[in-house]
Every structure is written in structure tokens, then in C-alpha cells.
Amino acid sequence: MQIDQNKIDGYNGQALRKHERALAYLQGEIPHAEEVLRLLGEFQVAIPSWALGTGGTRFGRFPAGGEPRNLEEKIEDIGLLHRLNRASGAISLHIPWDIPEDPAHIRALAAAHGIRFDAMNSNTFQDQPGQEHSYKFGSLQHVNRDVRKQAIEHNIEVIRQGVALGSESLTVWLSDGSCFPGQLSFRKAFENTLEGLSEIYAELPDHWKMFVEYKAFEPNFYSTTVGDWGQSYLFASKLGKKAYTLVDLGHHLPNANIEQIVSLLLMEGKLGGFHFNDSKYGDDDLTVGSIKPYQLFLIFCELVDGMNARNMKHATDLGWMIDASHNVKDPLEDLLQSVEAILIAYAQALLVDRAALTAAQERNDVVAAQEILQQAYRTDVRPLVAEARLRAGGALSPLGVYRGEKVRSGLISRRGVSTIATGL
Amino acid sequence: MQIDQNKIDGYNGQALRKHERALAYLQGEIPHAEEVLRLLGEFQVAIPSWALGTGGTRFGRFPAGGEPRNLEEKIEDIGLLHRLNRASGAISLHIPWDIPEDPAHIRALAAAHGIRFDAMNSNTFQDQPGQEHSYKFGSLQHVNRDVRKQAIEHNIEVIRQGVALGSESLTVWLSDGSCFPGQLSFRKAFENTLEGLSEIYAELPDHWKMFVEYKAFEPNFYSTTVGDWGQSYLFASKLGKKAYTLVDLGHHLPNANIEQIVSLLLMEGKLGGFHFNDSKYGDDDLTVGSIKPYQLFLIFCELVDGMNARNMKHATDLGWMIDASHNVKDPLEDLLQSVEAILIAYAQALLVDRAALTAAQERNDVVAAQEILQQAYRTDVRPLVAEARLRAGGALSPLGVYRGEKVRSGLISRRGVSTIATGL
Amino acid sequence: MQIDQNKIDGYNGQALRKHERALAYLQGEIPHAEEVLRLLGEFQVAIPSWALGTGGTRFGRFPAGGEPRNLEEKIEDIGLLHRLNRASGAISLHIPWDIPEDPAHIRALAAAHGIRFDAMNSNTFQDQPGQEHSYKFGSLQHVNRDVRKQAIEHNIEVIRQGVALGSESLTVWLSDGSCFPGQLSFRKAFENTLEGLSEIYAELPDHWKMFVEYKAFEPNFYSTTVGDWGQSYLFASKLGKKAYTLVDLGHHLPNANIEQIVSLLLMEGKLGGFHFNDSKYGDDDLTVGSIKPYQLFLIFCELVDGMNARNMKHATDLGWMIDASHNVKDPLEDLLQSVEAILIAYAQALLVDRAALTAAQERNDVVAAQEILQQAYRTDVRPLVAEARLRAGGALSPLGVYRGEKVRSGLISRRGVSTIATGL
Amino acid sequence: MQIDQNKIDGYNGQALRKHERALAYLQGEIPHAEEVLRLLGEFQVAIPSWALGTGGTRFGRFPAGGEPRNLEEKIEDIGLLHRLNRASGAISLHIPWDIPEDPAHIRALAAAHGIRFDAMNSNTFQDQPGQEHSYKFGSLQHVNRDVRKQAIEHNIEVIRQGVALGSESLTVWLSDGSCFPGQLSFRKAFENTLEGLSEIYAELPDHWKMFVEYKAFEPNFYSTTVGDWGQSYLFASKLGKKAYTLVDLGHHLPNANIEQIVSLLLMEGKLGGFHFNDSKYGDDDLTVGSIKPYQLFLIFCELVDGMNARNMKHATDLGWMIDASHNVKDPLEDLLQSVEAILIAYAQALLVDRAALTAAQERNDVVAAQEILQQAYRTDVRPLVAEARLRAGGALSPLGVYRGEKVRSGLISRRGVSTIATGL
């Protein structure tokens, strides 16, 4: 299901006047508005294939219908999002949920939608039908070399599939850990995992990156073998220069200062990418920016500053991905909200007067430093985000068009009400 | 599958000498050992029917085989546990996972195993096949009266089934809440829930109790409509004298002082019962006593003291239940460990020199108060727990017998390796 | 030290054009802007007398000079703030830090600054020189009736002093609790505290309110006798209709949903007032809105909605107070930032389209509900806040004038660099 | 004030029979009891000089009298403790709270009490009278090189004093960090700190160690420049092989798995030492083992296992220190309780059947692994701890002798009731 450019233009036309008034006001306030617009225009956030269906918890799942039944339909859905917001031009696949039977076909289909293949994701946290060894007690950490070998080969297979699609990175998230004290040896689990990651790393094409994701808890509830940024950093350092840490916003202990972690990882040249979402308690996988938008802004402040300090290209030198799971929303609407929240935080971070901030820091003027950050954060940057989208051919209000065009009803009538996309 | 008393006696015989040596030492240390043994002998903890299969997380489930295929086999499993430990003589059913088609038969079967029916549990957190209205947006809190009505009727039906089985209490755990700010009106959600609970309460037989369980988060991740003890207390107060708060150890925010909550609820006459488990992060549903055994002891100290202050009978005036979910252990072994941990904590609490503690408190002798608690906690009370079990006809080492008799292998060969019990 | 109205007008004149442009834009967007301006104009936040000096931690205190040396200078400082922002027209005193030797004089001085006396605060968490009994082991909870009596009499004395000043409420924050398991009996501590509060309550003038503040931890680190809203609610209910719960934003366990607590307390008619601050870990006492501004907005959404539902007057029917402690900022600048953050959150909450929100809730349209809240939150309401201040005679930029006039230097040269205000 | 060996022997005589009965029982259960006794006998825990007075919070301090007035009296107090428990034969000094004016004299005095000098502690978190630059905005992280230089020189001076006393390590705890977003550049703060630590490191004698302590929060409440083990590890790695991480049990975010951190740091050869205490919320500085004794046991399990794996000597190859602060207890009694709790946890860890545990881990037998740990933990090891003390000439019940001899009264009568030891 696609939405005609004419349709989008029609919606834009109706909202244009109000938009132009807002934009004009803002351009009068922000001298470097054009630079901000340019950067916003370049920014793309990858959509994970598993976020296109309704997410679930261990207590249940309440799908709303019209979920994509295969990889083609997943790409179609992201194409639709990207057409509306022009900022979702990438997909992050998960194997085995999204095995492409005909990579060339899939690649062409994605290209037709303007979508590239972001990081590939392996899965050693679930057992697949017919799988020889179980991951019940972990994968790369497992005491049994055969299980580890199976997990290593799976990851290498994922790289192979990624190469066929034109992806250039592998995200390794391990649920490995333990549920009870004594269940495993922390040291042996670490050593086994390092050995396994090294074997996978050895198979990585030269221009690829490996992202080692960490997570504090769940589904293991006593220990996690890649449990915090320090552990991920240890692995990435020992692996080599193609290995990086990946930060998922929901994977921390309560009250962690994530922006500081981001800053230090960037400083050490070891930040690889991001999984955006929001949360109140744990890995709640809520819509980006729905709970702690100021934290998101502070993270983007560190990203912008840190990338500038290393002359990195904002749009491409880190992996930007959403990783959310939507229990009570239409998944596509939710993704539109998430991308919007990311762009708003990015735009706000671009408004920060860095020179003034540095000067305030140099004189320990804490009050001024806070004012400078809040000046950027309190600015209503939505007109800039909308303008960047408009210039790229997207919709002033992606959600407005999506609802106006009754997309979900259309998807349900095509795909049925009881389809269930692969994923959690 | 059952284990002969002869078998149990045989195992006991082998371990008796060591046990008697330990018991003799302890009896020399504890003047009121016989009183402790008597109380331990009376104590029974209900097993939830859903804990007999391998638990899962949203990331997967790794069953190990031999799970009970129906209610009869669940009762059989609990019968086996009870025969070993003589302290699990009750089952807590969950509707619709355990609908008894022939209550009289089920009742007789349970009686044959020495098992009574503890609290009935309703389920309005999942949609069942063929169900008219969805609980996606809550049940008793729902904005739509029809949904609420369906949930109310379900609870009344659960009472009816409980009456047929001889149960005398209903546990209402609502997953109602919201995932995002703005999703619902806290006040209306509260009012709707109160109205629904009142209608259910009205159908409660005179000698029944209603337990209103609270939970801080999950599966809703922004708000929970019965989110903490204060909210549960509000509901229970407004409902009437048959309504009580139920405390699940895993349903709190980080660092909550649960023993204080227990103490105050007992003081107010509103503590109804307990769901035992253990956790490090959230509702991890780990084996009782596996993470924070000292907290468990402190909770039992408040239970013993508070029940004594109100002349309540330890064994019967509160609802004692386990609510755990076992991802990496044999569920039956796990339950044996949980019951053992509960009995140990109870025994330790019974050792506390209450007169000396009160005296220390009266003179603000913090050091002495701590010593008194630690004196009880550091005592190795396992011989007392084992002796109480022995006198009741159980096994000195329930786990030892379970393993010695290769119970799991037996269950697998009878029931198959891929059976899956109803539950999470 | 005071700032002439002429001076303020001068600063305003320079900034007027930019302000008017911003305001005009906003008025074009918000149909009920005038109503918002009216409500903002009425809103006053009390300044605690102890926030006028540099706060400290147990590790040290780094005062910056010019702190008020007595109550007169404290009132002078608040007068200065109020002249700038026209929203700080109240002071919350703390006894014995602020004993007014000549109440009539103090009252007249405050009146001259347009300042009224908000809630009086008692202090039973520190020992004062010459005090007969120590509060080392608590005050109202204490096992010794003499200590309790001393604490009760102190509170009654605070009421008496408040009456003389025209205050109409008493805030009772007890640090009572325990540092170690076993140190006290939770039940006896509760009962003693209730008895003490009742005796104080009995001395309350008819038109007075008593605020019972709760706090999860610190300075006691095992238990707190008024530890959460449930306990405060229990006390307030048992005391009577003049007793209310007071919510301090920093007094919760990690991840607590404070806005829900606020909503329920308002529903029950038991919310009395607020202590505003912000925090990341515990009772960090940071500047309001500096860490979690979205949470602050959500709290104000509940306040506005809940007060409207009960026909309460926003400006006067709850006690609005700041309770912060500023380690690294000029305390007066910090208070200006805090008041600004409160007004911004209040203004944003007033922008929420309540009818549309209720409609979205009624149809479980979670996406729309979030959009409605974010529409209000993402709006840059600062021009409205500034305009309300301007109309009341205040400064467009209070902080700008404060710095432009070099107020801190002036205070230092008058009061000295090493003055230390009473407080923490 | 000292206690005669005769006195101690007298007390021991009275308790001997009961002790021997308990010991005999235990020796019958534990084949390697003599090995455990030997290791317990060697173990010494350093007492921090600042723990000898009553600790305080920002809300107040309630000293109980008899606190040491100078370094000599501090050594005397530790000598008294050591005479009772024979396990506190080391002191950890804090500069400038404990500047030894005559090092040779102090050294001789300590030697007379059998006390050696453990890690020296510097202080750059408070301003001292007459100090040129303030640490209000940090020390080694400070934007101003002059402030950093002052802090560096202070640390070098502390090393110098340590050399004179025979200490061999320096603990650097920095409170550096920020209270508000924007206050500092995380990267520059890190770089400045690294530069400063390097300059201090360069002055370290060859056989010395530097311990880089981390802390999640307090007294800074937004960020901490050495905030977690990952950051400390980064610093220690960059500094060199004499630099290590120091773990304080209270310096973590909620729910952190400290035992895993300990295990990994040991594996990497970067664990330097320990600050023991206990806590429920933050850096509560409560008596060791008073809140989470099982966690303490699990940490000791990792310590024993990790040290064995590296052939480290338990007693001397890590720095064992207490870091607690006692608000409501007699500080000396509290230290006796803390040392006892440490020895109990150590003894329990020594009881773990490591071969059986490894075997259980190798077959993923989670239930057995838990049983093995709990078998050790549930054993009442107090008779072993007492016996080790008895053999070393100490008291069977140090607290019993301390109270029996009315030590606190004696100290008060000698030193006065209102003495205040230096410290927090």
C-alpha cells in the first residue's frame, strides 16, 4: 500500500499557511536555521523489521490487524513511512525472522522505496524449530562448545546474508547471563563469549562494523554477560577496531546517566550506534521521547558535540536505529511518533549555542550553562523538522496523512485482521 | 506419578544419623525448639497451578518436558511435592487455565492428595479465544462498560467455580494501567475499577475473602491502576471488611521496604495474603530466597510479630502462596527450593527473642537489636525444618528424594517431552 | 537591596520588541491565550527561607557570599525575587532557623514587599543547643514520651508563631525512621507518631491546614515512619479534614509515577501542597525542571485537571512551595530558574486540549492522546510567562536584570563574603 | 584505654564451654575446618580513621561522646578493637583529617598496637581553611589548571606522608562531577582528571598501588567523573600497572550486580581493594552485612574464587577496608559488628564446595548450583570465626567484652562527652 505524492502534496497544501507562519517566526529567531534544515534533511533512522507488528509482553499480545506477513510487506510498510517522513530510509533486519529468500529481489524492492539495509541482527536468544542445540543456558557464553559453535555459525550466516543485501554492520545482542547466583562462572562466561565474538569478528568484511550491545537485565534476571557499557567496551576493545558498543536507551539500571556514557564512548572511538526507545522502568520499549524527552535531548547534545569533535558525519558515521515494541498503538503510527521525537531532539541539540556553552563551562557559570541548554530545548523546533521533511518531498504531518488516508484500514483489508508479524 | 512412603522412609533412614546429630545440637541451643517444630508442622504454602510448567519471558520459553497436561496432572504434581515436604498442601487455581470440568472429581482427587483449594485467580490480562471484548486497554478500568461487565462476570464465574471446589478466597490481579502519559484518566480508571470490584465483592460468599493485588509495573509500563499498597489499601477500605491487600514480593519499586508495608497492613487489619518469590530488578519471579534471603526473614519477623499482636493463627489466617515462574529450572525442584526457603525464614523469625528485642528498642539500643535479629538469622535452622517434615511423614531431603527417584525422567516418559502446561 | 521599577522598565524596554514578536506569534496560535495569562498572573510560589543560602551535602558546603544574615534579609531577598518575577510573593519559614523576635515588624516588612506567609515548618530532625531531649532516635515516633512531648510542644509553638505572622498552615516533615532492621517497631512508631500528630492537630486554628510530608529515605536509611503517600494518607485520614498530604518531588523511590499519586490524592481530597524541586537519584534538591521537565508538566496536567474537577482555585487552594538546596549556583538565580520552570510547566498544562484528550481517552486512541499532550508540551510558552510577568510589573527576563544589576556583588559588599544563612 | 588480656581471657573462660560445643559440632560437619580457621586467622580489615566518630548526614549529627580527639586516640581506639577481634590490625588515614605531626612517633604507637598503615586517603572534596583554591567545581576535573595543580600537589603530599608511615597505597576518591546538565564537558572533565591522575601516579613509589574509586552519585547529583567501574577501569588502564579500581559497596546504581563487577575486575587484574559497608538506597554507609548479607557472601565467593584463580594471597593482595559512617550506633560497636559480618561472609565463601559448583555449572544444573551456595551460606559459621579469634588471643565475643567493660563510658570520662572526631 502506498500513498501518492499528489495526496501528500494535497495535505501539505492545506497546512502550508500555518506552517509558513511558524517557520517564518522561527527563522527570525535562529540565524543558522538553514544549516539546521540541511542536517535534518540528511538524517535517516533505521526501522527494525520487528517493530512493524504489535509488540507483546510475557502476559499477552493484542494485535490490531494488517501486520506484514513477510519481508516484502515489511519493506512496503517502511517505504510508506519513509514516503511520509523522508527520514526512515533504512531497515534493520533480524535473522531468522526475516530471511530473504531472494536477496537480489529484496534489494531491488528496498531500493525502489529508497531504503537501504542497516545493521543485521542475529538471534541466539530463542530456539528455532529444528535447531540442534538449545540456547536455554546461553549461546556464546555456553559451557558446551557445540552450542557456542552453533551460535557462532548463525552469526556468520547473518553476515553472509547482510553482505548479499548490502548491509555493512552486524548487531550482536546476547541475552546470555544467568537467573540465579552460582548458575555460571562470570569469568568463564566472559571468556567463552569473547572467544565466540572473536570468531565472528574474523568473518566480518573489512568495511563492516560489529556492534556489541549491552543490557542490564531481562530475560536473565540475575546477571547478564554483556551487562553494561564497561563490559561491552571490554569486549569491543579486545576484538579490534571494527568492534563498537551499541547503546539501547532501555538497557540500563535505574537513573543511569546515559548521556555521559555516550560521551565517553565517543571520546574513546567506540560508540557504534543507537537503539532508540523510551522507558520508565526497564526495557519498556516505549515510543521514543514519550517518557523522558529531556534526557533524549541531552543525549543528542553529546552526540552532536562528540561527533563534531571527531569530524564525524552525523548522518552516517553512527548507526541510528529505533528499537521499540508497541503494545497498545498502531505500530506504524508509533514509528512515526518515534522518528519525529528523534528529529526534534536532534534539532534542539543543533540549536545549542556551543561557543556560549563552552564559555559558561570555562567560568563555572552553572546557571548560564543551564539557560543555554534550556533555551534550545524550550524552543519549538517542530516547524524546522516539518520544513526539512517538506523540502525532501515528505508530509508536513506524516501522522495526519496516515490517518487521513486510513492506512491501517487499508492494510487490514489487504492482509487480514489476524496476521501476525514475526518478532517478539 | 507418586513416591511410596517406603521409599521416602528409606531415604530418611540413610540420612537420619547426620540429621539427629544436627537436631540434637540445635535443641541444646533453642529452649523453645518444640514450639517452633509445632508451628513449622502446621504451616502450609499454596502452590499456584501455573508454576508447574516452565515459565517464560517475552523473549522465549525453554520447556524441559513432562509438564502437566491438565488439571488432574497438576494436582498430581502438587501431591508429589506435598508428599515430600508435607508443607505444600494447597493449590491456587487460575481461571481459565484450570477450569475444572467436574469439580466433585477434582475435589476428591485433591483430597486424596491431602490438598485443599486456596485462593482462586481470575484472568483479565489476556484475551481468550472467542472472547467478545478485548482487554488490550484494561478490564475493570476500561472506558467501555461492556468490557468492564465482561471482566466482572468472569470474576463472578471464578467465585462460582471456587465455591464448587471449596476455595474461600479470590485473588484479583489486574494488569490494568497505561503505557503512555495521557492514555487514560487516573481518576476514571480508579473509579471504574472500584465500581467493578464492588460488583464482584457483592457476589462474594460471606466467609470468603477478596485479595486486591498491587503491582508497580509490567505489563503496563507507564502507570498501573492498582500500583502500590496505598492504592490497594484504598480499594480494600472502600470495598469492605472482606477485602484485603495481597503482597507479591516482586511487585514493588526498587528498594521498597516491604517488611514495613507488611507491618502496617497487618496493623490496619488489611493484609490478606502473600505471593512469595524473589527478584533483583522487577517481577523477576525467581525462586523464593534466592536473591534476598535476609529481606525474606525480616518480612517473616513482621508477619510473626504482627499476627501474634492480633492473635491470628499463623497457619491459616493469611493466604500463603508462591508465585514464581521458572525459566531455567525443573519447576518442581524449584518449588521444593521455594518452600524450603519460606520455612527457613519462618523458623528463623520464630527464633527471634521478641522480649529482648522489644527491650532493646525501648532503650534505643540499635546494636543490640541488630544482634538479636542476626542471632536468629545466622542460626542454621535447617535441622528444625527437616525434623518438622520428618514428623509429618515427609522426606528429610525432599530434593534428594526427588532426584534419587528420577521424577522428572518419569514424568517425561509418561507425559512426553513437548508438553506445555497452561500458564505464562 | 532592591531594584528600582525604573531599572526593570529599562531592561524591559530593550527586550520588548523581540518579546512582542514572540507573543504575537503565540497569541495567533492559542485562542485562549488571555485566560492562560490571567491564570499565570495569579500564580504565586512560596520561597522557603532556607533556600536563600548555599545548600550543602554531608561532604561539604561552598558558600558564595552575601547570604542573608537574619530573617529581615531573607525577606529582603524574596522581595527582590518577587519584584523581578511577581510570582514569588510568599515565604515559608522554618523554626527555629527563622524565629521572628518581633512578629508585627516582620509582618509589616513582608507586607511592604508584597509577601505573605505560607506554611510554617517545624524542625524535629536536628538538636538545637540547650534542647533537653535529643531527636537522635526520632521525635514523634520516639519510645520516650518526654521526647515526643518536646516535639509536640515545638510544633504547637510553631503554630503559635505562624498565627502571629498570618500563616495558615503547618508542614510537618519528620525525619523519623530507622537505620537498621530491628531498631524500632514499625507499629509502635506509627502509633506514637499518630498520637503526636493528633495532639498537634488539636491545636490547629480552624482555618489552618496541616501538611503531613512523606519521604522514602534520608536521613534514615532503613525505614521512614512517614515513608510514602500511603502512609501519609493514613495519617491524614485518621487526623481529620484539616490534615493533608504534602508531596515533595524528591521524596520517592526510583521511577515512582508521581503524577498518578497527585491525581489520586486530589481525588480523595487529601492533597495539600507541593514541594517543588528536581532530582536524578534521591532528594537531590536540584533546580525545578532541570532534570525531568516532562514529568513536571505531567504533574501539572494532573493538578490542573484535578483542581478543575473539584472547582478548586489554582492559585490558592493548594500550597505551592519550592524546596531546593543549591550547592553550585547563586541561590537567588537558582530560585528564579525554579519559579520560571514551574510557570512554564503550568502554562503548558493550561494549553492541553482537555476535551480532545478526554475524547481520545474514551476511544482508547493512545497515539492521539500522546499527540495532544506533546502539542502542549512542545509549544514554546515562554512568551506567555514573560507577558504575565510584564503585565504584573515584573521583568521580562528576571535573571537578565539580576545579572545586569550585579545583585550578588551588591549583596556581598553589604553582607560580607563569609555570611552563612541558617539552613542545611 | 585498653583492655587487659586477663580480662579478655576471663570473658572467654565463661563462654568457652558453649563455644566448644558449637565448634565441635561444626568441625564434625566441615572436613577442611582447620584450613578455614587458618585463613580466617590471617585476615585483617583496615579501619578508616574517620569511622571512629559518629557519622552525620546533611540533616544533622548526634555524637554520643568519647570520640577520639586526635590521631593518637584514633590509633588507641583501633588498638582496642584489634585487641578484641584480632582482625582489625590496620588503619586507613585520611589527610588532612589525620595529619601525623611526628610520623615516627605515630608509627611506633601503631606498631605497639599491632597496627599497620593501610591505604592513605586524600581529600579534594572539601575546602580546608586557608586553602587557596576552592573545590566547589571539582578538583582534578576542574577547568582551571591552578585548582587541578593544587589537588595534584595535595595527593603527592599524601603519598609523602604515607611513605613516612609505611603505607603502600593511595586511595583517590574524587567527588568531581556536576549537579546540572551542561555544567561541564564530560570529555574535558575526563581528560583533565586523567592528566591529574597521571601526574600523581608518576610520584607513586614503585611498590605502591593507586586505587581509583568510583561512585555513582553524591555529592554531585547529575554526573560523577569517576562514576562507575567502567570509568574507573578506563582510568586505571591508561595509568598503568600500579593503578587499580577500588569498589565501595555503596557506590552503585540500584540493583547493580556488584559480584559480577568484582569478578571481571579480578579477571582483568584491575581490582585493587574494597570499601565495605551496606546500604538500601545509596551510599548509606550502614554496618557491613546489616541489609544484604547474601550479596556480601556472593561477593566473597567471587573474591575467593578470583583470587585463587590468580594465586593471590587472600589476606594481603587486595586492600580490605571498611568505609562506614555510624549515625545511631556507638562507632566502635558498629565496627565490631562490621568486622564480624565480613569474617562470617568470608568463612561462608570458604565453605563453598568449588569442585561441586564447577561441576554443576558444567552441566547447567542451576538447582544444584544454588543448593551448593546455600549450603555454605546457611551454615552457622560463627563458631569458626570465634575460634580463629580465640586462637589469635582475641575475645570469643568482642562486643560482649566491650560492653562488659563499659568501654564507651570510660572513653567519655577520659575524653569528654562533647568531643568530635574529624570526619564527615
Short mmCIF file of C-alpha atoms in Angstrom, two decimals, chain B residues 124-292:
data_model
loop_
_atom_site.label_atom_id
_atom_site.label_comp_id
_atom_site.label_asym_id
_atom_site.label_seq_id
_atom_site.Cartn_x
_atom_site.Cartn_y
_atom_site.Cartn_z
CA THR B 124 -8.43 -10.35 32.72
CA PHE B 125 -4.95 -9.62 31.41
CA GLN B 126 -5.15 -11.86 28.38
CA ASP B 127 -7.70 -12.35 25.65
CA GLN B 128 -9.08 -15.85 25.38
CA PRO B 129 -10.19 -17.36 22.08
CA GLY B 130 -13.75 -16.45 21.36
CA GLN B 131 -13.87 -13.73 23.97
CA GLU B 132 -16.22 -10.94 22.96
CA HIS B 133 -14.30 -7.91 24.20
CA SER B 134 -10.54 -7.38 24.33
CA TYR B 135 -8.59 -6.46 27.44
CA LYS B 136 -6.00 -4.64 25.38
CA PHE B 137 -6.88 -1.40 27.16
CA GLY B 138 -7.66 -2.89 30.53
CA SER B 139 -10.53 -4.73 32.13
CA LEU B 140 -12.17 -3.22 35.21
CA GLN B 141 -10.69 0.19 34.38
CA HIS B 142 -11.92 0.11 30.79
CA VAL B 143 -13.74 3.14 29.39
CA ASN B 144 -16.30 0.80 27.85
CA ARG B 145 -18.87 -0.54 30.29
CA ASP B 146 -19.29 -3.68 28.19
CA VAL B 147 -15.69 -4.64 28.67
CA ARG B 148 -15.93 -3.98 32.36
CA LYS B 149 -19.06 -6.06 32.56
CA GLN B 150 -17.33 -8.96 30.85
CA ALA B 151 -14.48 -8.75 33.36
CA ILE B 152 -16.88 -8.55 36.30
CA GLU B 153 -18.80 -11.57 35.11
CA HIS B 154 -15.62 -13.50 34.63
CA ASN B 155 -14.62 -12.82 38.22
CA ILE B 156 -18.05 -13.85 39.47
CA GLU B 157 -17.74 -17.04 37.45
CA VAL B 158 -14.39 -17.68 39.10
CA ILE B 159 -16.01 -17.30 42.51
CA ARG B 160 -18.65 -19.78 41.47
CA GLN B 161 -16.05 -22.31 40.44
CA GLY B 162 -14.15 -21.70 43.64
CA VAL B 163 -17.26 -22.38 45.69
CA ALA B 164 -17.67 -25.69 43.94
CA LEU B 165 -14.12 -26.64 44.87
CA GLY B 166 -14.20 -25.41 48.44
CA SER B 167 -11.94 -22.43 47.96
CA GLU B 168 -12.60 -19.45 50.19
CA SER B 169 -10.88 -16.56 48.54
CA LEU B 170 -10.49 -14.72 45.26
CA THR B 171 -7.28 -13.02 44.19
CA VAL B 172 -7.84 -10.18 41.77
CA TRP B 173 -4.71 -9.15 39.99
CA LEU B 174 -5.39 -6.55 37.34
CA SER B 175 -2.78 -5.69 34.79
CA ASP B 176 -4.85 -2.57 34.12
CA GLY B 177 -2.90 0.60 33.60
CA SER B 178 -1.38 2.52 30.75
CA CYS B 179 1.73 2.55 28.62
CA PHE B 180 1.84 6.24 27.79
CA PRO B 181 1.10 9.53 29.50
CA GLY B 182 -2.35 10.73 28.57
CA GLN B 183 -3.60 7.28 27.65
CA LEU B 184 -6.12 7.27 30.45
CA SER B 185 -7.58 9.35 33.23
CA PHE B 186 -6.13 8.09 36.50
CA ARG B 187 -9.28 9.10 38.30
CA LYS B 188 -11.72 7.49 35.93
CA ALA B 189 -9.62 4.35 35.83
CA PHE B 190 -9.74 4.24 39.61
CA GLU B 191 -13.46 4.87 39.74
CA ASN B 192 -14.28 2.29 37.11
CA THR B 193 -12.11 -0.24 38.88
CA LEU B 194 -13.72 0.47 42.21
CA GLU B 195 -17.16 0.06 40.70
CA GLY B 196 -16.19 -3.25 39.15
CA LEU B 197 -14.56 -4.57 42.30
CA SER B 198 -17.67 -3.61 44.24
CA GLU B 199 -19.88 -5.62 41.94
CA ILE B 200 -17.60 -8.62 42.31
CA TYR B 201 -17.39 -8.11 46.06
CA ALA B 202 -21.17 -8.18 46.25
CA GLU B 203 -21.12 -11.75 44.94
CA LEU B 204 -18.58 -12.96 47.44
CA PRO B 205 -19.86 -15.61 49.86
CA ASP B 206 -19.86 -14.43 53.46
CA HIS B 207 -16.90 -16.48 54.57
CA TRP B 208 -14.80 -15.54 51.51
CA LYS B 209 -12.05 -13.01 51.25
CA MET B 210 -11.11 -10.89 48.28
CA PHE B 211 -7.41 -10.15 47.78
CA VAL B 212 -6.64 -7.00 45.80
CA GLU B 213 -3.12 -7.42 44.47
CA TYR B 214 -0.97 -4.43 43.52
CA LYS B 215 1.94 -4.20 41.13
CA ALA B 216 4.19 -1.28 40.27
CA PHE B 217 4.70 -2.04 36.58
CA GLU B 218 4.52 -4.66 33.83
CA PRO B 219 2.81 -5.39 31.53
CA ASN B 220 1.86 -1.72 31.59
CA PHE B 221 4.91 0.50 31.70
CA TYR B 222 3.68 3.96 32.47
CA SER B 223 1.00 3.51 35.11
CA THR B 224 -0.76 0.68 36.92
CA THR B 225 -4.24 1.19 38.25
CA VAL B 226 -3.57 -0.82 41.40
CA GLY B 227 0.05 0.16 41.53
CA ASP B 228 1.14 0.19 45.14
CA TRP B 229 -0.03 -0.81 48.58
CA GLY B 230 -1.60 2.60 49.13
CA GLN B 231 -3.88 2.16 46.14
CA SER B 232 -4.72 -1.42 47.08
CA TYR B 233 -5.47 -0.25 50.60
CA LEU B 234 -7.77 2.46 49.26
CA PHE B 235 -9.70 -0.10 47.25
CA ALA B 236 -9.83 -2.62 50.09
CA SER B 237 -11.04 0.02 52.57
CA LYS B 238 -13.79 1.23 50.30
CA LEU B 239 -14.90 -2.32 49.47
CA GLY B 240 -15.42 -3.57 53.00
CA LYS B 241 -14.20 -5.98 55.60
CA LYS B 242 -13.88 -8.98 53.33
CA ALA B 243 -11.43 -7.14 51.08
CA TYR B 244 -7.70 -7.26 51.76
CA THR B 245 -4.43 -6.31 50.20
CA LEU B 246 -2.25 -9.03 48.75
CA VAL B 247 1.51 -8.51 48.72
CA ASP B 248 3.64 -10.04 45.97
CA LEU B 249 7.32 -9.60 46.78
CA GLY B 250 8.23 -8.74 43.20
CA HIS B 251 5.65 -6.01 42.67
CA HIS B 252 7.48 -3.02 44.12
CA LEU B 253 9.69 -0.18 43.02
CA PRO B 254 13.43 -0.60 43.61
CA ASN B 255 14.48 -0.57 47.27
CA ALA B 256 10.97 -0.59 48.74
CA ASN B 257 10.83 -1.57 52.40
CA ILE B 258 8.36 -4.41 52.04
CA GLU B 259 8.52 -5.52 55.65
CA GLN B 260 7.26 -2.11 56.77
CA ILE B 261 4.36 -2.32 54.33
CA VAL B 262 3.51 -5.75 55.70
CA SER B 263 3.64 -4.47 59.25
CA LEU B 264 1.34 -1.52 58.58
CA LEU B 265 -1.17 -3.56 56.60
CA LEU B 266 -1.34 -6.10 59.40
CA MET B 267 -1.80 -3.28 61.90
CA GLU B 268 -4.69 -1.93 59.86
CA GLY B 269 -6.24 -5.40 59.59
CA LYS B 270 -5.90 -5.30 55.82
CA LEU B 271 -3.18 -7.78 54.98
CA GLY B 272 -4.79 -10.69 53.26
CA GLY B 273 -2.01 -12.79 51.87
CA PHE B 274 1.29 -13.23 50.20
CA HIS B 275 2.77 -14.17 46.90
CA PHE B 276 6.29 -15.36 47.57
CA ASN B 277 9.10 -15.17 45.05
CA ASP B 278 12.37 -13.29 44.73
CA SER B 279 13.77 -10.74 42.36
CA LYS B 280 16.64 -8.42 41.63
CA TYR B 281 15.06 -5.97 39.18
CA GLY B 282 11.31 -6.25 38.82
CA ASP B 283 8.78 -9.04 38.85
CA ASP B 284 11.57 -11.49 38.08
CA ASP B 285 9.64 -14.37 39.65
CA LEU B 286 12.76 -16.12 40.86
CA THR B 287 12.91 -18.84 43.48
CA VAL B 288 11.98 -17.63 46.94
CA GLY B 289 15.03 -16.71 48.97
CA SER B 290 17.45 -16.99 46.08
CA ILE B 291 18.41 -13.31 45.94
CA LYS B 292 17.48 -11.52 49.18
#
